[in-house]
């Protein structure tokens, strides 16, 4: 099978890595990709948001499967454009991707499906905003209704900051009850009817150690979660994932692709914080490190509506940890164009247990330079989280990137340290 992956971050590198290890994959392409993906896939400089261009490329390459990584192309209808030319595509339709594209839509689906989530108001005027903030009290949770690349959500105890963000959103704003408790990311593969959960992971959203600093796209992740209730996946399947997929099916806009449930484990039970319509980044790096089942067939079954034929997934006993190396000034105004050194040393000394997945990187002559806020996702496996952590940080220490930053506490608590 020839597979074309759309996107160019560490999530797509993780997808390409797994696909390149799948014996059923005879050719692997990526658009636009990055310097690391270029080592396992052939790169095409096509605009990921241009559905017609992606469909044309998939046709020219005779792809048997297209996998769309990021949310923006899904919300722009790229999966629909690919399916329109008769090529199976892993990724939901534009309409179903609204589950991520509009928080108000997601709340409406959850209400209809009886899915537990924070109480919320959708506000459009300053008066409604004030009433909602007043109704919930501090800490305030204010969310831009639309896609905002992780920057649309403000959680603060400062009423003025909460109001300011709500007014700055400009359009529809969702104001929500504060949900207390550890967060879990649980992904499910679905063809619109059958739902197959993957293994839970935890992401670290804040920039600095100890969950300080601004929200980011994610600074690291680990899996499995030794502290989680063993019934967590069954509970979320029964109360969140299956009812949501069923509700979208009932509405005539079935969701086929990856359904990402961002959950808070509160004292009153599991609550959905958000849905995403694609694999999470950096959680995918650790989830795929543990998945033993070949990836291409699984994604193809989801794309073709035959997921019921997929045998039960197989997982490695290993634990996995990923540490994000970000550029100077991330997430505010990340500096780019800095050379990255030490990648060869990791490959020579830490493989196969540790490896570097590229996020914002590109080739510049013989050098590889930073090209985005999150630059690398250094990933390692081990017999437990402590070993995976040690291996990941040993590899991180070999990387030289001027001004770079990373958290030093990824999976520390979960590893019992
Ligand atoms: P989201 O983009 O909806 O995932 O929000 C980004 C982050 O903001 C989440 O990972 C949480 O850490 C935090 N957050 C969002 N909604 C809530 C909430 N209702 N209560 C507490 N924290 C939240
Ligand atoms: N790691 C959070 C996300 O992918 O949205």
Tab-separated table of C-alpha atoms and ligand atoms in Angstrom:
chain	number	residue	atom	x	y	z
A	1	UNK	CA	0.000	0.000	0.000
A	2	UNK	CA	1.202	3.519	-0.857
A	3	UNK	CA	0.452	6.004	1.907
A	4	UNK	CA	0.457	9.814	1.855
A	5	UNK	CA	0.602	11.629	5.200
A	6	UNK	CA	-0.462	15.284	5.430
A	7	UNK	CA	1.254	17.584	7.945
A	8	UNK	CA	4.747	18.332	9.142
A	9	UNK	CA	5.083	18.083	12.926
A	10	UNK	CA	6.374	15.500	15.378
A	11	UNK	CA	2.964	13.818	15.378
A	12	UNK	CA	3.306	13.269	11.629
A	13	UNK	CA	6.884	12.083	12.115
A	14	UNK	CA	5.584	9.540	14.657
A	15	UNK	CA	2.871	8.449	12.199
A	16	UNK	CA	5.423	8.179	9.367
A	17	UNK	CA	7.832	6.261	11.575
A	18	UNK	CA	5.184	3.676	12.447
A	19	UNK	CA	3.995	3.473	8.845
A	20	UNK	CA	7.567	3.013	7.613
A	21	UNK	CA	7.930	0.016	9.955
A	22	UNK	CA	4.712	-1.566	8.619
A	23	UNK	CA	5.571	-4.293	6.056
A	24	UNK	CA	2.323	-3.570	4.166
A	25	UNK	CA	3.500	-0.047	3.315
A	26	UNK	CA	5.360	-0.154	-0.005
A	27	UNK	CA	5.838	3.604	-0.411
A	28	UNK	CA	5.521	6.490	2.020
A	29	UNK	CA	4.989	10.139	1.096
A	30	UNK	CA	4.454	13.238	3.200
A	31	UNK	CA	3.311	16.792	2.414
A	32	UNK	CA	4.867	19.062	3.439
A	33	UNK	CA	6.817	17.060	6.086
A	34	UNK	CA	10.009	18.240	7.799
A	35	UNK	CA	13.716	17.361	7.875
A	36	UNK	CA	13.227	14.250	10.029
A	37	UNK	CA	10.221	12.938	8.098
A	38	UNK	CA	12.330	13.321	4.954
A	39	UNK	CA	14.469	10.442	6.201
A	40	UNK	CA	11.573	7.948	6.122
A	41	UNK	CA	9.221	9.435	3.508
A	42	UNK	CA	9.425	11.254	0.200
A	43	UNK	CA	8.444	14.904	0.741
A	44	UNK	CA	6.142	17.027	-1.439
A	45	UNK	CA	5.880	20.795	-0.864
A	46	UNK	CA	2.086	20.910	-1.139
A	47	UNK	CA	-0.089	23.247	0.946
A	48	UNK	CA	-1.775	20.987	3.495
A	49	UNK	CA	-4.833	23.274	3.579
A	50	UNK	CA	-5.483	23.026	-0.168
A	51	UNK	CA	-7.859	20.070	-0.601
A	52	UNK	CA	-7.705	20.098	-4.407
A	53	UNK	CA	-3.897	20.091	-4.384
A	54	UNK	CA	-3.745	17.271	-1.816
A	55	UNK	CA	-6.275	15.201	-3.798
A	56	UNK	CA	-4.307	15.791	-7.020
A	57	UNK	CA	-1.057	14.730	-5.339
A	58	UNK	CA	-2.686	11.600	-3.891
A	59	UNK	CA	-3.995	10.698	-7.351
A	60	UNK	CA	-0.614	11.272	-9.028
A	61	UNK	CA	1.131	9.150	-6.400
A	62	UNK	CA	-1.551	6.430	-6.703
A	63	UNK	CA	-1.921	6.518	-2.923
A	64	UNK	CA	-4.070	3.778	-1.439
A	65	UNK	CA	-4.504	5.738	1.798
A	66	UNK	CA	-4.185	9.382	2.828
A	67	UNK	CA	-3.706	10.198	6.529
A	68	UNK	CA	-4.437	13.776	7.588
A	69	UNK	CA	-2.499	14.789	10.715
A	70	UNK	CA	-3.444	18.334	11.831
A	71	UNK	CA	-6.842	19.845	12.557
A	72	UNK	CA	-6.695	22.810	10.185
A	73	UNK	CA	-6.838	20.736	6.951
A	74	UNK	CA	-9.667	18.618	8.419
A	75	UNK	CA	-11.726	21.681	9.308
A	76	UNK	CA	-10.941	23.016	5.808
A	77	UNK	CA	-12.425	19.855	4.229
A	78	UNK	CA	-9.231	18.235	2.934
A	79	UNK	CA	-10.447	14.710	3.830
A	80	UNK	CA	-13.642	15.332	1.816
A	81	UNK	CA	-11.594	16.457	-1.201
A	82	UNK	CA	-9.486	13.269	-1.058
A	83	UNK	CA	-12.527	10.993	-0.712
A	84	UNK	CA	-14.173	12.836	-3.628
A	85	UNK	CA	-11.445	11.459	-5.946
A	86	UNK	CA	-12.061	7.936	-4.672
A	87	UNK	CA	-9.058	7.533	-2.370
A	88	UNK	CA	-9.603	6.276	1.197
A	89	UNK	CA	-8.735	8.986	3.709
A	90	UNK	CA	-8.118	8.676	7.440
A	91	UNK	CA	-9.636	11.835	8.903
A	92	UNK	CA	-13.146	13.134	9.491
A	93	UNK	CA	-15.219	15.229	7.092
A	94	UNK	CA	-15.329	19.003	7.438
A	95	UNK	CA	-18.710	18.725	9.147
A	96	UNK	CA	-17.638	16.071	11.672
A	97	UNK	CA	-14.364	17.924	12.372
A	98	UNK	CA	-16.515	20.730	13.819
A	99	UNK	CA	-16.301	18.653	16.991
A	100	UNK	CA	-12.886	20.313	17.310
A	101	UNK	CA	-13.528	23.352	15.107
A	102	UNK	CA	-16.328	24.722	17.296
A	103	UNK	CA	-16.452	24.302	21.058
A	104	UNK	CA	-20.133	25.310	21.015
A	105	UNK	CA	-20.886	22.504	18.527
A	106	UNK	CA	-18.970	20.025	20.707
A	107	UNK	CA	-21.009	21.093	23.747
A	108	UNK	CA	-24.223	20.630	21.776
A	109	UNK	CA	-23.232	17.112	20.686
A	110	UNK	CA	-22.238	16.198	24.255
A	111	UNK	CA	-25.531	17.489	25.645
A	112	UNK	CA	-27.491	15.450	23.096
A	113	UNK	CA	-25.405	12.330	23.729
A	114	UNK	CA	-25.454	12.634	27.521
A	115	UNK	CA	-21.653	12.893	27.680
A	116	UNK	CA	-20.328	14.281	30.990
A	117	UNK	CA	-18.608	17.662	30.555
A	118	UNK	CA	-18.286	20.979	32.386
A	119	UNK	CA	-21.387	23.168	32.513
A	120	UNK	CA	-20.973	26.076	30.143
A	121	UNK	CA	-22.527	29.130	28.506
A	122	UNK	CA	-22.022	30.205	24.924
A	123	UNK	CA	-21.790	34.019	24.984
A	124	UNK	CA	-21.830	36.624	22.214
A	125	UNK	CA	-22.285	39.937	24.090
A	126	UNK	CA	-20.340	41.629	26.932
A	127	UNK	CA	-23.452	41.337	29.126
A	128	UNK	CA	-23.672	37.574	28.580
A	129	UNK	CA	-19.948	37.277	29.298
A	130	UNK	CA	-20.283	39.115	32.609
A	131	UNK	CA	-23.295	37.051	33.638
A	132	UNK	CA	-21.512	33.768	32.863
A	133	UNK	CA	-18.299	34.755	34.677
A	134	UNK	CA	-20.376	35.809	37.647
A	135	UNK	CA	-22.396	32.578	37.612
A	136	UNK	CA	-19.312	30.305	37.810
A	137	UNK	CA	-16.935	32.445	39.873
A	138	UNK	CA	-13.149	31.898	39.997
A	139	UNK	CA	-11.155	30.158	38.634
A	140	UNK	CA	-12.555	31.304	35.292
A	141	UNK	CA	-12.336	29.212	32.127
A	142	UNK	CA	-12.784	31.217	28.911
A	143	UNK	CA	-12.542	29.582	25.484
A	144	UNK	CA	-12.580	31.031	22.009
A	145	UNK	CA	-15.253	29.078	20.124
A	146	UNK	CA	-13.073	28.444	17.060
A	147	UNK	CA	-9.676	26.887	16.340
A	148	UNK	CA	-6.879	28.842	18.021
A	149	UNK	CA	-3.880	26.470	17.927
A	150	UNK	CA	-3.934	25.932	21.696
A	151	UNK	CA	-4.020	29.672	22.451
A	152	UNK	CA	-7.793	30.126	22.669
A	153	UNK	CA	-8.208	28.959	26.265
A	154	UNK	CA	-7.501	31.087	29.311
A	155	UNK	CA	-7.808	29.675	32.832
A	156	UNK	CA	-7.347	32.396	35.453
A	157	UNK	CA	-8.559	33.562	38.830
A	158	UNK	CA	-8.236	37.170	37.676
A	159	UNK	CA	-11.684	38.418	36.654
A	160	UNK	CA	-10.283	41.277	34.557
A	161	UNK	CA	-7.990	38.910	32.594
A	162	UNK	CA	-10.907	36.540	32.019
A	163	UNK	CA	-13.108	39.413	30.718
A	164	UNK	CA	-10.297	40.766	28.568
A	165	UNK	CA	-9.727	37.392	26.881
A	166	UNK	CA	-13.470	36.861	26.383
A	167	UNK	CA	-13.841	40.255	24.689
A	168	UNK	CA	-10.668	39.742	22.634
A	169	UNK	CA	-12.071	36.504	21.177
A	170	UNK	CA	-14.348	38.750	19.162
A	171	UNK	CA	-17.055	36.272	18.285
A	172	UNK	CA	-18.602	33.411	20.177
A	173	UNK	CA	-17.034	32.592	23.530
A	174	UNK	CA	-17.578	29.525	25.686
A	175	UNK	CA	-17.390	30.171	29.441
A	176	UNK	CA	-17.117	27.019	31.421
A	177	UNK	CA	-17.093	25.588	34.906
A	178	UNK	CA	-13.560	24.934	36.221
A	179	UNK	CA	-12.746	21.205	36.227
A	180	UNK	CA	-10.317	20.102	38.882
A	181	UNK	CA	-8.230	16.915	38.682
A	182	UNK	CA	-5.559	15.235	36.589
A	183	UNK	CA	-5.950	15.316	32.809
A	184	UNK	CA	-5.882	12.283	30.534
A	185	UNK	CA	-5.820	12.111	26.740
A	186	UNK	CA	-7.616	9.086	25.364
A	187	UNK	CA	-7.671	8.519	21.605
A	188	UNK	CA	-10.049	6.271	19.701
A	189	UNK	CA	-9.939	5.133	16.105
A	190	UNK	CA	-13.397	5.012	14.564
A	191	UNK	CA	-14.987	4.387	11.178
A	192	UNK	CA	-18.124	6.266	12.190
A	193	UNK	CA	-19.745	3.288	13.950
A	194	UNK	CA	-17.175	0.918	15.431
A	195	UNK	CA	-14.909	2.533	18.029
A	196	UNK	CA	-11.485	1.160	19.042
A	197	UNK	CA	-9.826	2.938	21.986
A	198	UNK	CA	-6.054	3.340	22.081
A	199	UNK	CA	-4.047	3.482	25.313
A	200	UNK	CA	-4.347	6.537	27.590
A	201	UNK	CA	-1.555	9.118	27.791
A	202	UNK	CA	-0.881	12.280	29.742
A	203	UNK	CA	0.297	15.527	28.226
A	204	UNK	CA	2.091	18.444	29.938
A	205	UNK	CA	0.490	21.631	28.627
A	206	UNK	CA	2.328	24.315	30.559
A	207	UNK	CA	5.705	25.629	29.387
A	208	UNK	CA	7.627	25.283	32.651
A	209	UNK	CA	8.402	22.653	35.289
A	210	UNK	CA	5.778	22.216	37.971
A	211	UNK	CA	2.995	23.196	35.543
A	212	UNK	CA	4.019	26.842	35.662
A	213	UNK	CA	4.101	29.310	32.793
A	214	UNK	CA	1.847	29.756	29.780
A	215	UNK	CA	-0.176	27.056	28.007
A	216	UNK	CA	1.573	25.493	25.019
A	217	UNK	CA	0.727	22.875	22.420
A	218	UNK	CA	2.259	20.313	24.819
A	219	UNK	CA	5.782	19.981	26.259
A	220	UNK	CA	5.918	16.224	26.797
A	221	UNK	CA	3.854	13.100	27.389
A	222	UNK	CA	3.985	9.591	28.777
A	223	UNK	CA	2.077	6.326	28.658
A	224	UNK	CA	0.858	4.162	30.371
A	225	UNK	CA	-0.645	5.941	33.387
A	226	UNK	CA	0.200	3.774	36.425
A	227	UNK	CA	-2.043	5.892	38.670
A	228	UNK	CA	-5.195	5.607	36.539
A	229	UNK	CA	-8.191	3.442	37.423
A	230	UNK	CA	-7.934	0.202	35.377
A	231	UNK	CA	-11.591	0.715	34.390
A	232	UNK	CA	-10.904	4.165	32.930
A	233	UNK	CA	-10.871	3.097	29.271
A	234	UNK	CA	-14.069	1.047	29.591
A	235	UNK	CA	-15.756	3.924	31.403
A	236	UNK	CA	-14.749	6.495	28.769
A	237	UNK	CA	-15.718	4.113	25.946
A	238	UNK	CA	-19.206	3.608	27.405
A	239	UNK	CA	-19.887	7.172	28.536
A	240	UNK	CA	-17.956	9.365	26.126
A	241	UNK	CA	-16.514	7.840	22.953
A	242	UNK	CA	-19.275	5.507	21.751
A	243	UNK	CA	-22.154	7.913	22.596
A	244	UNK	CA	-20.384	10.770	20.763
A	245	UNK	CA	-19.727	8.647	17.661
A	246	UNK	CA	-23.336	7.388	17.767
A	247	UNK	CA	-24.717	10.932	18.061
A	248	UNK	CA	-22.751	12.166	15.026
A	249	UNK	CA	-23.868	9.110	13.085
A	250	UNK	CA	-27.490	9.831	14.045
A	251	UNK	CA	-27.095	13.418	12.788
A	252	UNK	CA	-25.972	12.160	9.382
A	253	UNK	CA	-22.408	13.474	9.824
A	254	UNK	CA	-20.524	10.351	10.898
A	255	UNK	CA	-17.097	10.884	12.432
A	256	UNK	CA	-14.472	8.613	10.868
A	257	UNK	CA	-10.878	9.111	11.931
A	258	UNK	CA	-9.296	9.769	15.285
A	259	UNK	CA	-11.479	11.019	18.104
A	260	UNK	CA	-9.372	12.586	20.850
A	261	UNK	CA	-11.030	12.953	24.239
A	262	UNK	CA	-9.269	15.390	26.559
A	263	UNK	CA	-10.532	14.402	29.995
A	264	UNK	CA	-10.395	15.703	33.554
A	265	UNK	CA	-10.576	13.051	36.260
A	266	UNK	CA	-12.577	15.018	38.836
A	267	UNK	CA	-13.782	13.952	42.260
A	268	UNK	CA	-17.239	13.605	40.679
A	269	UNK	CA	-16.016	11.379	37.852
A	270	UNK	CA	-14.628	11.802	34.349
A	271	UNK	CA	-15.521	15.001	32.469
A	272	UNK	CA	-14.670	15.927	28.870
A	273	UNK	CA	-12.532	19.081	28.664
A	274	UNK	CA	-12.348	19.064	24.892
A	275	UNK	CA	-12.602	16.929	21.803
A	276	UNK	CA	-10.072	16.987	19.020
A	277	UNK	CA	-10.613	15.515	15.583
A	278	UNK	CA	-7.049	14.212	15.130
A	279	UNK	CA	-4.151	12.545	16.888
A	280	UNK	CA	-2.754	14.627	19.779
A	281	UNK	CA	0.728	16.059	19.723
A	282	UNK	CA	2.882	15.020	21.679
A	283	UNK	CA	0.710	12.137	23.027
A	284	UNK	CA	0.830	10.314	19.674
A	285	UNK	CA	4.592	9.988	20.035
A	286	UNK	CA	4.182	7.801	23.152
A	287	UNK	CA	0.986	5.998	22.129
A	288	UNK	CA	2.477	4.851	18.812
A	289	UNK	CA	5.746	3.894	20.529
A	290	UNK	CA	3.696	1.299	22.425
A	291	UNK	CA	1.381	0.119	19.616
A	292	UNK	CA	2.428	-3.222	18.195
A	293	UNK	CA	-0.379	-3.637	15.671
A	294	UNK	CA	0.725	-2.454	12.197
A	295	UNK	CA	-0.682	1.023	11.685
A	296	UNK	CA	-1.559	1.174	7.981
A	297	UNK	CA	-4.171	-1.597	8.037
A	298	UNK	CA	-5.802	-0.154	11.151
A	299	UNK	CA	-6.126	3.327	9.614
A	300	UNK	CA	-7.303	1.853	6.303
A	301	UNK	CA	-10.055	-0.123	8.066
A	302	UNK	CA	-11.224	3.107	9.722
A	303	UNK	CA	-11.126	4.971	6.404
A	304	UNK	CA	-13.090	2.237	4.618
A	305	UNK	CA	-15.763	1.592	7.242
A	306	UNK	CA	-14.512	-1.915	8.069
A	307	UNK	CA	-13.063	-1.378	11.524
A	308	UNK	CA	-15.207	-4.245	12.843
A	309	UNK	CA	-12.845	-6.563	10.898
A	310	UNK	CA	-9.750	-5.324	12.766
A	311	UNK	CA	-8.410	-7.892	15.261
A	312	UNK	CA	-7.887	-6.642	18.850
A	313	UNK	CA	-4.997	-4.196	19.106
A	314	UNK	CA	-1.694	-5.438	20.522
A	315	UNK	CA	0.425	-3.286	22.829
A	316	UNK	CA	4.022	-3.534	24.001
A	317	UNK	CA	4.549	-3.861	27.741
A	318	UNK	CA	7.061	-1.023	27.478
A	319	UNK	CA	6.459	2.438	28.872
A	320	UNK	CA	7.141	5.481	26.714
A	321	UNK	CA	8.112	9.076	27.451
A	322	UNK	CA	8.526	12.000	25.076
A	323	UNK	CA	10.197	15.310	25.925
A	324	UNK	CA	9.634	18.322	23.667
A	325	UNK	CA	12.615	20.522	22.914
A	326	UNK	CA	11.264	23.978	22.056
A	327	UNK	CA	12.945	27.021	20.606
A	328	UNK	CA	13.974	30.177	22.395
A	329	UNK	CA	10.909	32.253	23.350
A	330	UNK	CA	8.317	29.530	22.694
A	331	UNK	CA	5.312	29.903	22.959
A	332	UNK	CA	5.362	33.716	22.557
A	333	UNK	CA	7.566	34.545	19.563
A	334	UNK	CA	9.746	31.500	18.931
A	335	UNK	CA	13.106	32.146	17.333
A	336	UNK	CA	13.824	29.991	14.269
A	337	UNK	CA	16.809	29.308	12.028
A	338	UNK	CA	19.142	27.997	14.763
A	339	UNK	CA	21.284	24.956	13.852
A	340	UNK	CA	20.490	21.689	15.655
A	341	UNK	CA	23.402	19.442	16.586
A	342	UNK	CA	23.714	16.097	18.326
A	343	UNK	CA	21.080	14.223	16.291
A	344	UNK	CA	23.684	11.800	14.932
A	345	UNK	CA	24.941	11.101	18.436
A	346	UNK	CA	21.473	10.112	19.599
A	347	UNK	CA	21.097	7.838	16.562
A	348	UNK	CA	24.504	6.247	17.215
A	349	UNK	CA	24.315	5.868	20.986
A	350	UNK	CA	20.688	5.766	22.120
A	351	UNK	CA	18.846	3.861	19.388
A	352	UNK	CA	16.688	1.852	19.297
A	353	UNK	CA	15.282	2.736	22.732
A	354	UNK	CA	15.499	6.489	22.230
A	355	UNK	CA	14.987	8.428	19.026
A	356	UNK	CA	14.289	11.959	17.895
A	357	UNK	CA	11.057	12.883	16.159
A	358	UNK	CA	11.208	16.210	14.357
A	359	UNK	CA	8.586	18.932	14.759
A	360	UNK	CA	9.684	22.356	13.474
A	361	UNK	CA	12.862	21.538	11.552
A	362	UNK	CA	14.136	22.012	8.023
A	363	UNK	CA	17.257	21.340	6.022
A	364	UNK	CA	19.567	24.244	5.293
A	365	UNK	CA	22.343	22.882	3.095
A	366	UNK	CA	24.022	20.186	5.157
A	367	UNK	CA	22.614	21.503	8.419
A	368	UNK	CA	19.268	20.921	10.098
A	369	UNK	CA	17.847	24.123	11.583
A	370	UNK	CA	14.883	25.003	13.787
A	371	UNK	CA	11.787	26.125	11.910
A	372	UNK	CA	9.069	26.373	14.547
A	373	UNK	CA	8.195	26.699	18.231
A	374	UNK	CA	8.291	23.031	19.122
A	375	UNK	CA	11.414	21.738	17.407
A	376	UNK	CA	11.959	18.119	18.471
A	377	UNK	CA	10.107	15.420	20.372
A	378	UNK	CA	12.724	13.174	21.974
A	379	UNK	CA	11.048	9.831	22.589
A	380	UNK	CA	12.179	6.764	24.507
A	381	UNK	CA	10.806	3.442	25.654
A	382	UNK	CA	11.800	1.366	28.660
A	383	UNK	CA	10.596	-1.426	30.881
A	384	UNK	CA	8.965	1.197	33.104
A	385	UNK	CA	8.481	4.960	33.102
A	386	UNK	CA	11.636	5.530	35.142
A	387	UNK	CA	13.781	3.795	32.520
A	388	UNK	CA	11.990	5.473	29.602
A	389	UNK	CA	12.452	8.842	31.314
A	390	UNK	CA	16.136	8.267	31.921
A	391	UNK	CA	16.695	7.266	28.300
A	392	UNK	CA	14.705	10.224	26.945
A	393	UNK	CA	16.594	12.758	29.054
A	394	UNK	CA	19.948	11.170	28.224
A	395	UNK	CA	19.143	11.754	24.552
A	396	UNK	CA	17.871	15.294	25.215
A	397	UNK	CA	21.221	16.094	26.851
A	398	UNK	CA	23.029	15.287	23.581
A	399	UNK	CA	20.997	17.836	21.586
A	400	UNK	CA	22.496	21.262	21.074
A	401	UNK	CA	20.151	24.046	19.982
A	402	UNK	CA	20.984	27.596	21.025
A	403	UNK	CA	18.459	29.028	23.489
A	404	UNK	CA	16.306	25.899	23.526
A	405	UNK	CA	14.084	24.946	26.456
A	406	UNK	CA	12.508	21.761	27.727
A	407	UNK	CA	10.763	20.626	30.881
A	408	UNK	CA	12.778	18.423	33.218
A	409	UNK	CA	9.786	16.898	35.028
A	410	UNK	CA	7.988	14.965	32.283
A	411	UNK	CA	6.580	11.752	33.870
A	412	UNK	CA	8.619	12.348	37.025
A	413	UNK	CA	5.731	11.966	39.443
A	414	UNK	CA	4.196	9.052	37.530
A	415	UNK	CA	7.575	7.278	37.606
A	416	UNK	CA	7.496	7.566	41.396
A	417	UNK	CA	10.486	9.928	41.567
B	1	LIG	P1	-8.378	22.935	25.636
B	1	LIG	O1	-7.785	23.670	24.462
B	1	LIG	O2	-9.851	23.002	25.732
B	1	LIG	O3	-7.762	21.583	25.827
B	1	LIG	O4	-7.805	23.685	26.922
B	1	LIG	C1	-6.423	23.818	27.148
B	1	LIG	C2	-6.130	23.522	28.594
B	1	LIG	O5	-6.837	24.438	29.435
B	1	LIG	C3	-6.598	22.143	29.060
B	1	LIG	O6	-5.695	21.132	28.779
B	1	LIG	C4	-6.737	22.377	30.528
B	1	LIG	O7	-5.489	22.311	31.178
B	1	LIG	C5	-7.249	23.780	30.608
B	1	LIG	N1	-8.721	23.757	30.678
B	1	LIG	C6	-9.603	23.789	29.657
B	1	LIG	N2	-10.871	23.716	30.117
B	1	LIG	C7	-10.799	23.629	31.447
B	1	LIG	C8	-11.769	23.538	32.500
B	1	LIG	N3	-13.071	23.541	32.258
B	1	LIG	N4	-11.320	23.456	33.766
B	1	LIG	C9	-9.982	23.468	34.037
B	1	LIG	N5	-9.020	23.570	33.101
B	1	LIG	C10	-9.416	23.647	31.822
B	2	LIG	N1	-1.433	17.806	23.130
B	2	LIG	C1	-2.650	18.491	22.963
B	2	LIG	C2	-3.217	18.430	21.631
B	2	LIG	O1	-2.761	17.728	20.761
B	2	LIG	O2	-4.202	19.108	21.417
